[in-house]
Tab-separated table of C-alpha atoms in Angstrom:
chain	number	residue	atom	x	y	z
A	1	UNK	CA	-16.587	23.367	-37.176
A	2	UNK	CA	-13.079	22.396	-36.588
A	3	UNK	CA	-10.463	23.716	-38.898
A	4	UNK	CA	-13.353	25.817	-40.743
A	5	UNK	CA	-11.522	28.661	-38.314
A	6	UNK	CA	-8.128	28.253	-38.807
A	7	UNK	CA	-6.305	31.649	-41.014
A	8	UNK	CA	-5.676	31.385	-44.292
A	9	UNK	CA	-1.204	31.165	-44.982
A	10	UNK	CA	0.290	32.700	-47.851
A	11	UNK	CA	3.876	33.262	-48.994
A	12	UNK	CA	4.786	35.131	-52.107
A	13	UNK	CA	7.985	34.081	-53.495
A	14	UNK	CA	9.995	35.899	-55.890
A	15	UNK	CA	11.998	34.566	-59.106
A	16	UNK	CA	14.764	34.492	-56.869
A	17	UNK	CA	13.451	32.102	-54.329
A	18	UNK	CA	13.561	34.783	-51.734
A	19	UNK	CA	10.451	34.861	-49.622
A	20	UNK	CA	8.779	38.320	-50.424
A	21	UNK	CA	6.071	38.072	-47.545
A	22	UNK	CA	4.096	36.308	-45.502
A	23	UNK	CA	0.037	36.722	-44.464
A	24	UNK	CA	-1.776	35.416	-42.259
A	25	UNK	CA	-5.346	35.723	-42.468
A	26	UNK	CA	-8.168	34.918	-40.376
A	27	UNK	CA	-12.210	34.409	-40.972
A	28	UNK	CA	-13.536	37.178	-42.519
A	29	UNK	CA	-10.696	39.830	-43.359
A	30	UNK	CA	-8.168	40.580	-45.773
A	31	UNK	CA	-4.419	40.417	-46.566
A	32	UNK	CA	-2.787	42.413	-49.021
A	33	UNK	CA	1.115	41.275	-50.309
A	34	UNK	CA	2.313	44.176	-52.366
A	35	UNK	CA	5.085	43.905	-54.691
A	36	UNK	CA	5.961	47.560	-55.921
A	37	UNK	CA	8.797	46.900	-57.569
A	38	UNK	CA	8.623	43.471	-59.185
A	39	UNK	CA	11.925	41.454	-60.437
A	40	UNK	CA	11.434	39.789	-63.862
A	41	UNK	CA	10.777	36.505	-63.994
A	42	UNK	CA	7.684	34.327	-61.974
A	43	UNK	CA	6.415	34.555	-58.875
A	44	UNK	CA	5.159	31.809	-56.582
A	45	UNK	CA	2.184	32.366	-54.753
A	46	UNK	CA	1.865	29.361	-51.755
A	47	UNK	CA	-1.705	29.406	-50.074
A	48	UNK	CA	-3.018	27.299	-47.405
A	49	UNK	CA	-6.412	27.435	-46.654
A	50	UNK	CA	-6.722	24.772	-44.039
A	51	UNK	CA	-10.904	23.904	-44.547
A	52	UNK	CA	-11.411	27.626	-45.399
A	53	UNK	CA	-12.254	28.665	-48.839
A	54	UNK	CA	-9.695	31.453	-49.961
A	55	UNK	CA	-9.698	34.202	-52.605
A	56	UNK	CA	-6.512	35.606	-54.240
A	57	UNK	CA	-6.875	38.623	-56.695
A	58	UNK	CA	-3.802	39.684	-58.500
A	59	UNK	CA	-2.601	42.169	-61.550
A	60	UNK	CA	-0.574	39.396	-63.163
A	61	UNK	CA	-1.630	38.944	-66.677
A	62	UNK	CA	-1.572	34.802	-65.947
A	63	UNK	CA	-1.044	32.459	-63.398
A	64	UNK	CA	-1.097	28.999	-63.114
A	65	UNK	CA	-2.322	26.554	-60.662
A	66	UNK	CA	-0.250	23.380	-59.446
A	67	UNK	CA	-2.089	20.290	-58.367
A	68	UNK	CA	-3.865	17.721	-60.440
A	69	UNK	CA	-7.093	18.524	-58.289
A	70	UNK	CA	-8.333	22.389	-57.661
A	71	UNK	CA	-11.422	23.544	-55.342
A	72	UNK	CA	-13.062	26.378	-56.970
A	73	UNK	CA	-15.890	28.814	-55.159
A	74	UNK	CA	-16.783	30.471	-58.076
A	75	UNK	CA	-16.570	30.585	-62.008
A	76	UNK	CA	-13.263	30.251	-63.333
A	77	UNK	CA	-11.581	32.335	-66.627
A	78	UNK	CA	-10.777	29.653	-68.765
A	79	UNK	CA	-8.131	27.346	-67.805
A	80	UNK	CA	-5.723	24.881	-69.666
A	81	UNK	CA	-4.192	21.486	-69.370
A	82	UNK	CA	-2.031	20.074	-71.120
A	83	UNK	CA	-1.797	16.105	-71.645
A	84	UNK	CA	1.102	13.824	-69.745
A	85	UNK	CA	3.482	12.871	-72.615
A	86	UNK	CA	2.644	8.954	-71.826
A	87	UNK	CA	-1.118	9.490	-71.037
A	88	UNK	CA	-3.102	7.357	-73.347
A	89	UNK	CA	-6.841	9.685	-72.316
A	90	UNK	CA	-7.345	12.349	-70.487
A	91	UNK	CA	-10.315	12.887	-68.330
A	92	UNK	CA	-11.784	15.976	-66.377
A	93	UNK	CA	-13.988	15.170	-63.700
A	94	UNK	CA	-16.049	17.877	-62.165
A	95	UNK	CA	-17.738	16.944	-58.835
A	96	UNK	CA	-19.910	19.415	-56.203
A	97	UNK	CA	-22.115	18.539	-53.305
A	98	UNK	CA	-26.010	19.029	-54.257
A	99	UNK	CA	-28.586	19.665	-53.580
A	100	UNK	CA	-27.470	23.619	-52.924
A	101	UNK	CA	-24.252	23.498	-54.692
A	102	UNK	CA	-24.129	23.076	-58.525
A	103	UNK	CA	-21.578	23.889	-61.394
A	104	UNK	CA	-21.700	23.585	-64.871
A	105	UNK	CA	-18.390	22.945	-67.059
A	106	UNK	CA	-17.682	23.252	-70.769
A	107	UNK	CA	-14.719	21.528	-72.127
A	108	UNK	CA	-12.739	22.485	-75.747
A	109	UNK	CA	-10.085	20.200	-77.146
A	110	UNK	CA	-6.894	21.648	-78.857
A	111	UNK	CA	-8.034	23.133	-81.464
A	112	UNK	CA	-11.013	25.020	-79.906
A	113	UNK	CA	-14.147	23.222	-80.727
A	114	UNK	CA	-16.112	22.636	-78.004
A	115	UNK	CA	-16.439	18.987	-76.933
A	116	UNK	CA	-18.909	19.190	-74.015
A	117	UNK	CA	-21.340	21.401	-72.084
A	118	UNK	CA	-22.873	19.784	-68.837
A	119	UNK	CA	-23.196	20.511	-65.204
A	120	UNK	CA	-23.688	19.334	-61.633
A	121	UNK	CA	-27.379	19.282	-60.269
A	122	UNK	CA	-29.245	17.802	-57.191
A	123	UNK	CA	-28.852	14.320	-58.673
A	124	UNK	CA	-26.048	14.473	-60.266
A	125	UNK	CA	-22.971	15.736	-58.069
A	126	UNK	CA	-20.152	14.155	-60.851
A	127	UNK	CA	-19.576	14.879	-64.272
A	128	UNK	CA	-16.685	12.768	-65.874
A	129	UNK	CA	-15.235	13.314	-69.323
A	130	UNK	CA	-13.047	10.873	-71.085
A	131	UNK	CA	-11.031	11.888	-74.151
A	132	UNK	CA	-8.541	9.114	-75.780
A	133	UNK	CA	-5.460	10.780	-76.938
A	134	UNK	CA	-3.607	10.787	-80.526
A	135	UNK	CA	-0.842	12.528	-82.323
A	136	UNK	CA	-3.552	15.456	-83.105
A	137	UNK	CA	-5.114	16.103	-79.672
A	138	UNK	CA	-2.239	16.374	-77.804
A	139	UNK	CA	-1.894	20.381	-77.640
A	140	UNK	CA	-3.863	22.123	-74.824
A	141	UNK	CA	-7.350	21.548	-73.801
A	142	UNK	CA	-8.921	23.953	-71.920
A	143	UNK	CA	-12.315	23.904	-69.485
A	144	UNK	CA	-14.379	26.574	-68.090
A	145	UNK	CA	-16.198	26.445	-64.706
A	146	UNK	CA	-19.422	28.810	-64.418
A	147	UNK	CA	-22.648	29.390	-62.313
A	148	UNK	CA	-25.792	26.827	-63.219
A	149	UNK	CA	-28.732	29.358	-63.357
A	150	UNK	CA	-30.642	29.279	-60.209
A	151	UNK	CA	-27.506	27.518	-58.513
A	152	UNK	CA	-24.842	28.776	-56.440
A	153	UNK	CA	-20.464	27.496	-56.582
A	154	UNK	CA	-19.047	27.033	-53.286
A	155	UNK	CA	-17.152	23.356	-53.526
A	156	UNK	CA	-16.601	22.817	-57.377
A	157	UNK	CA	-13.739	20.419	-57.217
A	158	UNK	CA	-11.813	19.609	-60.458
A	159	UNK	CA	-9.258	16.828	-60.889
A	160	UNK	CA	-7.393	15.602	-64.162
A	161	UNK	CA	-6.194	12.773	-64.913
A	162	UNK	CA	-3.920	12.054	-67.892
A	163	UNK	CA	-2.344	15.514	-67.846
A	164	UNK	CA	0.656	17.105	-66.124
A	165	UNK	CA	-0.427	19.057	-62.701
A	166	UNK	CA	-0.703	22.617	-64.539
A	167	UNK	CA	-3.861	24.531	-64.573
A	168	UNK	CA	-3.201	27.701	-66.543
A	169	UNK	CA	-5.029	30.507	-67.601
A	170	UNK	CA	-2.960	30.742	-70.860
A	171	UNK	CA	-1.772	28.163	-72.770
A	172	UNK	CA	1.716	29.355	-73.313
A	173	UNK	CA	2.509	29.136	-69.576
A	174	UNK	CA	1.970	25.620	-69.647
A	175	UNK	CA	5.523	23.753	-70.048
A	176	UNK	CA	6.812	20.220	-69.299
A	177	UNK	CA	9.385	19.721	-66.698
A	178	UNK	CA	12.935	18.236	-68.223
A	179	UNK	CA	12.491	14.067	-68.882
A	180	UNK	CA	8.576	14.302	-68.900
């Protein structure tokens, strides 16, 4: 099994870079980081899972994952990218690993028509979507991540390409750093 039992690491840091606390978690239990009286401003929460798969829960109203490539075990609310200023597509690939594991994705382009519906099955274990880019679809795009019927997520691995490493569950927390 190999690193399948190493704990889970988390640090929560606050606005002001201060560390707020640190968990360690092992196989099978829980960790609980309570922040009872909250600064303004956002928080960083830094996970490592080693080979583990890891849940976090919180009361924030939105958060936003870093990484061009994020391993889901379950359906995702929907989340939002938003395209790299000198990207000329962008492409969401969705991969699992049949025959037990499936996921299905749908994808909506910036202004909220859905573009495609499609999902992960025992002969299929990618599903890559292309988009080319213009002056009118470069606002967010979103994509949703849910349960194939009969199937079950445990590995859904997204990665995008053409975008800047945000995955957000609201569009207005998505921002571009300085020069990009």
């Amino acid at each position: 099994m190999g690193r399948y039992l190493e704990p889970t690491a988390a640090d929560l840091i606050a606005p002001s870079g201060a560390t707020v606390e640190t968990l360690n978690v092992g196989v099978k239990t829980t960790g609980t980081i309570a922040v009872p009286e909250a600064e303004d401003g956002m928080y960083v929460l830094r996970m490592n899972p080693g080979r583990m798969a890891a849940l976090a829960t919180s009361t924030a109203r939105s958060f936003v994952l870093t990484g061009n490539t994020q391993n889901f075990v379950g359906p995702t609310p929907r989340l939002y990218i938003l395209p790299a200023p000198d990207a000329e597509e962008i492409t969401i690939i969705l991969e699992s690993t049949p025959p037990g594991e499936t996921a299905a994705i749908t994808i909506w382009d910036p202004t909220g028509a859905e573009v495609f519906s499609g999902f992960t099955h025992d002969n299929v274990s990618v599903v890559r979507q292309t988009y080319p880019l213009t002056d009118a679809n470069r606002g967010a795009w979103s994509f949703k991540i849910d349960q194939v019927p009969g199937g079950y997520i445990e590995d859904a691995l997204v990665t995008i390409r053409g975008a800047l490493p945000y995955f957000a569950t609201d569009p207005a927390r998505l921002v571009r750093i300085a020069g990009d």
